[in-house]
mmCIF file of C-alpha atoms in Angstrom:
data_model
loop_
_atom_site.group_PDB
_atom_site.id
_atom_site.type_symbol
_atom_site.label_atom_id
_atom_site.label_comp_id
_atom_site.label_asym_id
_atom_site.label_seq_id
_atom_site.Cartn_x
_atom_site.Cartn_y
_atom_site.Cartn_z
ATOM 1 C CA UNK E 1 -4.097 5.307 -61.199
ATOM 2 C CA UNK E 2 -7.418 6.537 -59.438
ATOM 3 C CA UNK E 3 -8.434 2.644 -58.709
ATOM 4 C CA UNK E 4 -11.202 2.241 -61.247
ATOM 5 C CA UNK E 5 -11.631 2.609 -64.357
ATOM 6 C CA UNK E 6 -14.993 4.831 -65.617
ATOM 7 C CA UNK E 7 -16.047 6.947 -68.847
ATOM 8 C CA UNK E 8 -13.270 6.106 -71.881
ATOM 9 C CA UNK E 9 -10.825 3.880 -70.273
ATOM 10 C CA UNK E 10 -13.794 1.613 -69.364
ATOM 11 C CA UNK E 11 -14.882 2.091 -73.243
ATOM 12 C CA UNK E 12 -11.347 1.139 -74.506
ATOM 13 C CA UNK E 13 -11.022 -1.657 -72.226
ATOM 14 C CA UNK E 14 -14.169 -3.121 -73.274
ATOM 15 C CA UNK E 15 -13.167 -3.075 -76.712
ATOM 16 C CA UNK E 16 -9.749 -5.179 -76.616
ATOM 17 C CA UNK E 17 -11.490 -7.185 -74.872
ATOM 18 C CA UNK E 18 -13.870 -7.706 -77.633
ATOM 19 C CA UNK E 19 -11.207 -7.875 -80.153
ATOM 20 C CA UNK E 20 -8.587 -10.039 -78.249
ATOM 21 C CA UNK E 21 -11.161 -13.025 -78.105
ATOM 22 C CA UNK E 22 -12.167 -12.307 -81.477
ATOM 23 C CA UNK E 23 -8.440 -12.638 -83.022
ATOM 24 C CA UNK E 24 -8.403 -15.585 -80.952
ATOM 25 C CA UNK E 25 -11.606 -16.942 -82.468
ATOM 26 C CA UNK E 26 -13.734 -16.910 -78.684
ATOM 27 C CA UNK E 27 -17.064 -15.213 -78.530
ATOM 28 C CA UNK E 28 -17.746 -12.955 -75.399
ATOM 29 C CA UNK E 29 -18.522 -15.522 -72.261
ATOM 30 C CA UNK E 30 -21.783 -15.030 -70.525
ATOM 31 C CA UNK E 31 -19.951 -13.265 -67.956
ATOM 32 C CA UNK E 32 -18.532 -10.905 -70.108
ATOM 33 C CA UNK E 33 -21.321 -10.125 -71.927
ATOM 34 C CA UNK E 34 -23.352 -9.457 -68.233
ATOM 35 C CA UNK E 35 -20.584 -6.952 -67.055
ATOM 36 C CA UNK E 36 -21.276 -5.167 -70.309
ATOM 37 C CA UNK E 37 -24.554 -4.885 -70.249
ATOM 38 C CA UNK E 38 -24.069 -4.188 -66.334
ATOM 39 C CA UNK E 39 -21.897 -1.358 -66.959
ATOM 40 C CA UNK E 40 -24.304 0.274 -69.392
ATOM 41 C CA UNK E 41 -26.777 0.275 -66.469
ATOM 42 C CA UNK E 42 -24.071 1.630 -63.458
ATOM 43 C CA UNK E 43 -25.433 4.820 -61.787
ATOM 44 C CA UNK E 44 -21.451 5.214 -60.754
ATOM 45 C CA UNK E 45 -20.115 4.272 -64.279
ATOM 46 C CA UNK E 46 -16.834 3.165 -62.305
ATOM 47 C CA UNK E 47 -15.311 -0.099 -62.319
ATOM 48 C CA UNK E 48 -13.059 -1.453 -59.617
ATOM 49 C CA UNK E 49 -10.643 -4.468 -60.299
ATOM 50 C CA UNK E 50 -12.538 -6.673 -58.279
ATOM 51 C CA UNK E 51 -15.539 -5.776 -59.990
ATOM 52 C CA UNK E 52 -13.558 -6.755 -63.346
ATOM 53 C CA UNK E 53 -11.900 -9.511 -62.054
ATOM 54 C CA UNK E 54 -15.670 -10.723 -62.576
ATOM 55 C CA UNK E 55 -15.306 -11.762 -66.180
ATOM 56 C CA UNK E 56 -11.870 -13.077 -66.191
ATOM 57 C CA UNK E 57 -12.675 -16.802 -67.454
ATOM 58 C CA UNK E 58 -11.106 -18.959 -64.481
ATOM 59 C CA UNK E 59 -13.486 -20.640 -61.834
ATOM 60 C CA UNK E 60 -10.949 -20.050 -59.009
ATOM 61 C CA UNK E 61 -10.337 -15.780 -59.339
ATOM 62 C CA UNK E 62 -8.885 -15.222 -55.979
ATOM 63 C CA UNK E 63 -9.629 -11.508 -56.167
ATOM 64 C CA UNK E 64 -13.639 -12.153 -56.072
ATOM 65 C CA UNK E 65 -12.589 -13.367 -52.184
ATOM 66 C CA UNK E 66 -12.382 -9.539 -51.634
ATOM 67 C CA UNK E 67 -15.493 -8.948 -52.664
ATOM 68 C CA UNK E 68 -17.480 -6.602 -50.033
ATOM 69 C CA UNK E 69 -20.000 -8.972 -48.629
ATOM 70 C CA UNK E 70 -16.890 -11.054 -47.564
ATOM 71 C CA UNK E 71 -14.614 -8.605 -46.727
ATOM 72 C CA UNK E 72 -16.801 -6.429 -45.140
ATOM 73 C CA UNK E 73 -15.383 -3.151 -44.791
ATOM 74 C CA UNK E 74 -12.497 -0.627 -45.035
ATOM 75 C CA UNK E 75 -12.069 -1.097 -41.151
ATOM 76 C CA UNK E 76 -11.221 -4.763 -41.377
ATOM 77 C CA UNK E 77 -8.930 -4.479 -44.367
ATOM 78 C CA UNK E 78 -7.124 -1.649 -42.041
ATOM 79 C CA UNK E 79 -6.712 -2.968 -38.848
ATOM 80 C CA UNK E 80 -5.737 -6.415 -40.788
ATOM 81 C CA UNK E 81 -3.145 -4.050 -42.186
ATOM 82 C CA UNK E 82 -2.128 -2.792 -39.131
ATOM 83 C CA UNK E 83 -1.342 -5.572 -37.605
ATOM 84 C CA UNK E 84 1.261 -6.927 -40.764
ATOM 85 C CA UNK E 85 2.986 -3.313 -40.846
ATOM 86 C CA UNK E 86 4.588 -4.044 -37.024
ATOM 87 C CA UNK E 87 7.148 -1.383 -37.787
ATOM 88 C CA UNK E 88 4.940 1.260 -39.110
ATOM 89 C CA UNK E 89 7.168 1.433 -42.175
ATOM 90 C CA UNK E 90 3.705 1.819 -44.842
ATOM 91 C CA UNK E 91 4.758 -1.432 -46.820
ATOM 92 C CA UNK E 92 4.439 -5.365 -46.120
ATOM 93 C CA UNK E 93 7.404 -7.613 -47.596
ATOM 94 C CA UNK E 94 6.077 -10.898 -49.338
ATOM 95 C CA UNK E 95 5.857 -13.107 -46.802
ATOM 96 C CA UNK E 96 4.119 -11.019 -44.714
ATOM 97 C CA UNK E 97 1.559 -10.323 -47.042
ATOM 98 C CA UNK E 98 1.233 -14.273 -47.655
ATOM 99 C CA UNK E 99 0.034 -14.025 -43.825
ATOM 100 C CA UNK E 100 -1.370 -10.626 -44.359
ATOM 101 C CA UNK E 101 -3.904 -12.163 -47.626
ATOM 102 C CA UNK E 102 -4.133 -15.553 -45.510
ATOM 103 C CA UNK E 103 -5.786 -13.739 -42.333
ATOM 104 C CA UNK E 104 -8.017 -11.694 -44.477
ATOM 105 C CA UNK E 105 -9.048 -14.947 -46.359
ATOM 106 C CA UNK E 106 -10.064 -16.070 -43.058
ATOM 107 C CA UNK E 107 -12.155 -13.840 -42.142
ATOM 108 C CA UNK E 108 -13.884 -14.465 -45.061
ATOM 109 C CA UNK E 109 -14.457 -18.077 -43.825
ATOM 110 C CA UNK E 110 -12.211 -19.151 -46.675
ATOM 111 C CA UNK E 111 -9.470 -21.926 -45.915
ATOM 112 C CA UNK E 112 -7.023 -22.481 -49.012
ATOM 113 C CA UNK E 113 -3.666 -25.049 -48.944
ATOM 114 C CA UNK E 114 -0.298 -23.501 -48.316
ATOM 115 C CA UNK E 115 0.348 -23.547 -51.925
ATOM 116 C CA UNK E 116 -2.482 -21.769 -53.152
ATOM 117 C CA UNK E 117 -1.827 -19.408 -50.577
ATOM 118 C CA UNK E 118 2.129 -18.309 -52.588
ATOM 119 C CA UNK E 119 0.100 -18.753 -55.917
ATOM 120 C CA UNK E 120 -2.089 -15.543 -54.851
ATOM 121 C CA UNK E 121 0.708 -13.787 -52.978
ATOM 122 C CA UNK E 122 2.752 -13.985 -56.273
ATOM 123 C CA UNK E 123 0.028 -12.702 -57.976
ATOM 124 C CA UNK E 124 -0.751 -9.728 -56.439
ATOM 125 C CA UNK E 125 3.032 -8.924 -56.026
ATOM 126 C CA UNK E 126 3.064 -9.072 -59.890
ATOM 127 C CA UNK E 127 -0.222 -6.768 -60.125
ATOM 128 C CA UNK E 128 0.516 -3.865 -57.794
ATOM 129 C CA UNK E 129 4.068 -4.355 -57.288
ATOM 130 C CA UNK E 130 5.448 -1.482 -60.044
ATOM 131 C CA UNK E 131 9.325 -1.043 -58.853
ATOM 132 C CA UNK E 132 9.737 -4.960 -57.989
ATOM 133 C CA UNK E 133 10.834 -4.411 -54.697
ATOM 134 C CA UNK E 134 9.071 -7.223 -53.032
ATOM 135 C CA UNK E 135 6.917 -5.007 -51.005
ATOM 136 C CA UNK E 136 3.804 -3.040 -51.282
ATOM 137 C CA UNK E 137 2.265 -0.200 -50.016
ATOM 138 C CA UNK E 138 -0.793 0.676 -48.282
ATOM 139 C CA UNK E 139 -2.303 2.452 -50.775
ATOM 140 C CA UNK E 140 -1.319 -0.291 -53.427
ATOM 141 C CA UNK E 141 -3.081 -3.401 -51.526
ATOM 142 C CA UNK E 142 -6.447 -0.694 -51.098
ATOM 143 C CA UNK E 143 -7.140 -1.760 -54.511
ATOM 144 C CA UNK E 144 -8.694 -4.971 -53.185
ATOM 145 C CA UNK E 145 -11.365 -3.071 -51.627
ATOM 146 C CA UNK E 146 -14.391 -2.521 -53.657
ATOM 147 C CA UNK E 147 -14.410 1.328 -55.201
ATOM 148 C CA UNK E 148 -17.582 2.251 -53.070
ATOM 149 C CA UNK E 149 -15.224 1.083 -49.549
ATOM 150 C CA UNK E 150 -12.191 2.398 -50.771
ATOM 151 C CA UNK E 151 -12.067 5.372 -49.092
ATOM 152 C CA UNK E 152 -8.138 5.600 -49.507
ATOM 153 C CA UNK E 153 -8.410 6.172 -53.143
ATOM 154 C CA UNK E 154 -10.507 9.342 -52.071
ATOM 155 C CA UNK E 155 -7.258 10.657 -50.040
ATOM 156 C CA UNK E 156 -5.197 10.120 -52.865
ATOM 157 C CA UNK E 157 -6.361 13.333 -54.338
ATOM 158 C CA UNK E 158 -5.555 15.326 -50.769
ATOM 159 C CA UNK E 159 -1.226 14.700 -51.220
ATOM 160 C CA UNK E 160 0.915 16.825 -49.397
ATOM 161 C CA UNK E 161 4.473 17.711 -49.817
ATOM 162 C CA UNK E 162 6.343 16.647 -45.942
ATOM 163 C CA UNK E 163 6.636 20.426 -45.299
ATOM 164 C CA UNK E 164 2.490 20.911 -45.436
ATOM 165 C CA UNK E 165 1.985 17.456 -43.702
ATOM 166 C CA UNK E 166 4.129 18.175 -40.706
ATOM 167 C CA UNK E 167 2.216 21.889 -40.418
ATOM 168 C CA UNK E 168 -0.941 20.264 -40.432
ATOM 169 C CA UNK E 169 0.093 17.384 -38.057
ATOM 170 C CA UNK E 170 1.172 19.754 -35.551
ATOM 171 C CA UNK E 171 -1.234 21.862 -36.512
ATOM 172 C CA UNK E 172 -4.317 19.288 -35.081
ATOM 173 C CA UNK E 173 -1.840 17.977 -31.917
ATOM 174 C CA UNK E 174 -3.097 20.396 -30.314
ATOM 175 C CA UNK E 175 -1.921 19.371 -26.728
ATOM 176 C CA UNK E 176 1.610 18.562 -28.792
ATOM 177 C CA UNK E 177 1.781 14.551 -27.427
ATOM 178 C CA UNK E 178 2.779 13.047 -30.960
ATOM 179 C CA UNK E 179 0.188 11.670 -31.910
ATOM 180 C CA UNK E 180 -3.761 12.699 -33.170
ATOM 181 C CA UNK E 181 -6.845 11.588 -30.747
ATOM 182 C CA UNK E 182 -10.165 10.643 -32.304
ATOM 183 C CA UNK E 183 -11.677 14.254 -31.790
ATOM 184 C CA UNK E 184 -8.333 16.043 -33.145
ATOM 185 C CA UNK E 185 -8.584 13.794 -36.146
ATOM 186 C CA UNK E 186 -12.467 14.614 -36.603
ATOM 187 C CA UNK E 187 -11.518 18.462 -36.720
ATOM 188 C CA UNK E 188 -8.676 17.617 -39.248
ATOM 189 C CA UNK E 189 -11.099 15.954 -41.922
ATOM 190 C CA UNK E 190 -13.563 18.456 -41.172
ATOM 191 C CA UNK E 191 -11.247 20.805 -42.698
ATOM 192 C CA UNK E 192 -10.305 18.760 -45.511
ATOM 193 C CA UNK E 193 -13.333 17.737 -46.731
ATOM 194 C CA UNK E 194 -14.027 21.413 -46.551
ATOM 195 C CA UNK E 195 -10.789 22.336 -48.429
ATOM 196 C CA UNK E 196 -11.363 18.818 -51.313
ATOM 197 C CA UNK E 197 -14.999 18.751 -52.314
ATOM 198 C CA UNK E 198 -14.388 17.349 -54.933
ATOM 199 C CA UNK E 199 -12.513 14.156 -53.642
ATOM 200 C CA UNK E 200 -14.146 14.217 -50.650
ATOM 201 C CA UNK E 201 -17.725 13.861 -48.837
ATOM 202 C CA UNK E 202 -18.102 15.811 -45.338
ATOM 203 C CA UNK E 203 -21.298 13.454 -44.865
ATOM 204 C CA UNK E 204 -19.119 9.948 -44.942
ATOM 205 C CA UNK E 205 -16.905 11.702 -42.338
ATOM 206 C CA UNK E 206 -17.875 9.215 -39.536
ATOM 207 C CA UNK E 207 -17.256 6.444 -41.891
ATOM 208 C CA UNK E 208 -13.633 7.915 -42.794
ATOM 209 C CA UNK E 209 -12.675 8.484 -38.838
ATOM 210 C CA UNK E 210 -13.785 5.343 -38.213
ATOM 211 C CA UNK E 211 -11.631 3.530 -41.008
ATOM 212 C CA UNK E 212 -8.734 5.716 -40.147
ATOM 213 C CA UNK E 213 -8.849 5.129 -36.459
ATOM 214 C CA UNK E 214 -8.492 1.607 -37.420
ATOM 215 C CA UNK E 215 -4.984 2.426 -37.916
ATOM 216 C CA UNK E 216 -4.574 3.657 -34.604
ATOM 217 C CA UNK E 217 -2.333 2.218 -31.274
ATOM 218 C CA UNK E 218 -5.224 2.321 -29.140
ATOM 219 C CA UNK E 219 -6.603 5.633 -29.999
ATOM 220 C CA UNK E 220 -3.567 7.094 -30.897
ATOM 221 C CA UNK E 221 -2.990 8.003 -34.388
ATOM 222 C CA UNK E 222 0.786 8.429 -34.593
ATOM 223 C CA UNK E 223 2.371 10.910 -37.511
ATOM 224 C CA UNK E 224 3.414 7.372 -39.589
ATOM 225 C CA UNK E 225 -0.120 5.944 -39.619
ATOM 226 C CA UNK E 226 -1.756 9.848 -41.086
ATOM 227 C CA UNK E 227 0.917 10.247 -43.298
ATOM 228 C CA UNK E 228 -0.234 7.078 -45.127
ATOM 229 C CA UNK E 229 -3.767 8.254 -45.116
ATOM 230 C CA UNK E 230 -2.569 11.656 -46.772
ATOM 231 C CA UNK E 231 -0.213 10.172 -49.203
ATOM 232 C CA UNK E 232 2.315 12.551 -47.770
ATOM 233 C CA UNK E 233 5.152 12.701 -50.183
ATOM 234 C CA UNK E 234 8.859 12.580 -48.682
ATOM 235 C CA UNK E 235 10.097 15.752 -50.878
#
């Protein structure tokens, strides 16, 4: 659940592949047979689903909209989210992410009919919608994002129970306001890229602030937005 796969569950995906299309008598398309030989050349060895949606055989794969040269960046994606999740709740119901994937299509310069438009809503609820509750979460949707601008995916190996979250929030609000400024925030993922390594890169912290801050009510980064960046857990 990392958003990608790399290393064996890239190996044993690969493989069904191979052996579905076999059974059913198909040889590997060209454009399967170019993301395996791609894959075997990745410096990452990761791949994202829209970098897999590549080889699915259907000319009109909504997910390769999403791909980074059209969506451009984490910061789009978030303050596209933003402005969806009006009551700061961390999920979008289906028809607001019908307008949510709509206004994201467009600024990708793509126009697609009304009906289209439920087609890919309906798909993505059935891809990233695991307790079929209509609604998805922020960290859900991220997946769209290619892995290298997915910087959510990083966070999701920084959780926190609601009892370290609140410490920390109140912890960095330093003048005790509600909410985190831009410099407060840049001394909390100083920390944390100090205290996660592993997950995460001090030198892309300009790049994280900036994505983050995307979430923000005109500077102001209230405790709902960060606890979505965190993954903070309720319990």
């Amino acid at each position: 659940g990392n958003g990608f796969m790399d290393g064996k569950e890239l190996q044993n995906f690969i493989q069904e592949l191979q052996q579905a299309r076999k059974k059913a008598g198909l040889d590997l398309t060209p454009e399967m047979k170019a993301f395996v030989d791609q894959y075997g050349k990745a410096t990452d060895g990761k791949i994202g689903i829209v970098e897999l949606a590549q080889v699915l055989p259907t000319e009109e794969n909504f997910l390769l909209f999403f791909r980074c040269q059209q969506l451009k960046s984490s910061e789009d994606f978030m303050q596209t989210w933003r402005k969806y999740d009006s009551d700061h709740s961390g999920f979008i119901d289906s028809e607001e992410l019908k307008s949510f994937l709509k206004d994201l299509l467009q600024k990708a310069n793509k126009q697609i009919e009304d009906s289209k438009l439920t087609e890919y809503t309906e798909i993505m609820l059935r891809m990233f919608d695991a307790n079929n509750d209509g609604k998805l979460e922020l960290t859900e949707l991220a997946r769209l994002l290619p892995v290298q601008e997915n910087f959510l995916i990083k966070f999701q190996g920084v959780k926190m129970c609601a009892k370290e979250f609140n410490k920390a929030f109140e912890m960095y609000d330093q003048d005790g306001n509600g909410y985190i400024d831009e410099n407060e925030l840049d001394a909390l993922l100083k920390d944390l890229c100090e205290k996660n390594k592993k997950e995460l890169d001090i030198t892309n912290l300009a790049t994280y602030k900036k994505s983050i801050m995307a979430l923000s009510d005109g500077g102001k980064l209230y405790r709902a937005e960060l606890a979505l960046i965190l993954c903070a857990e309720e319990n």
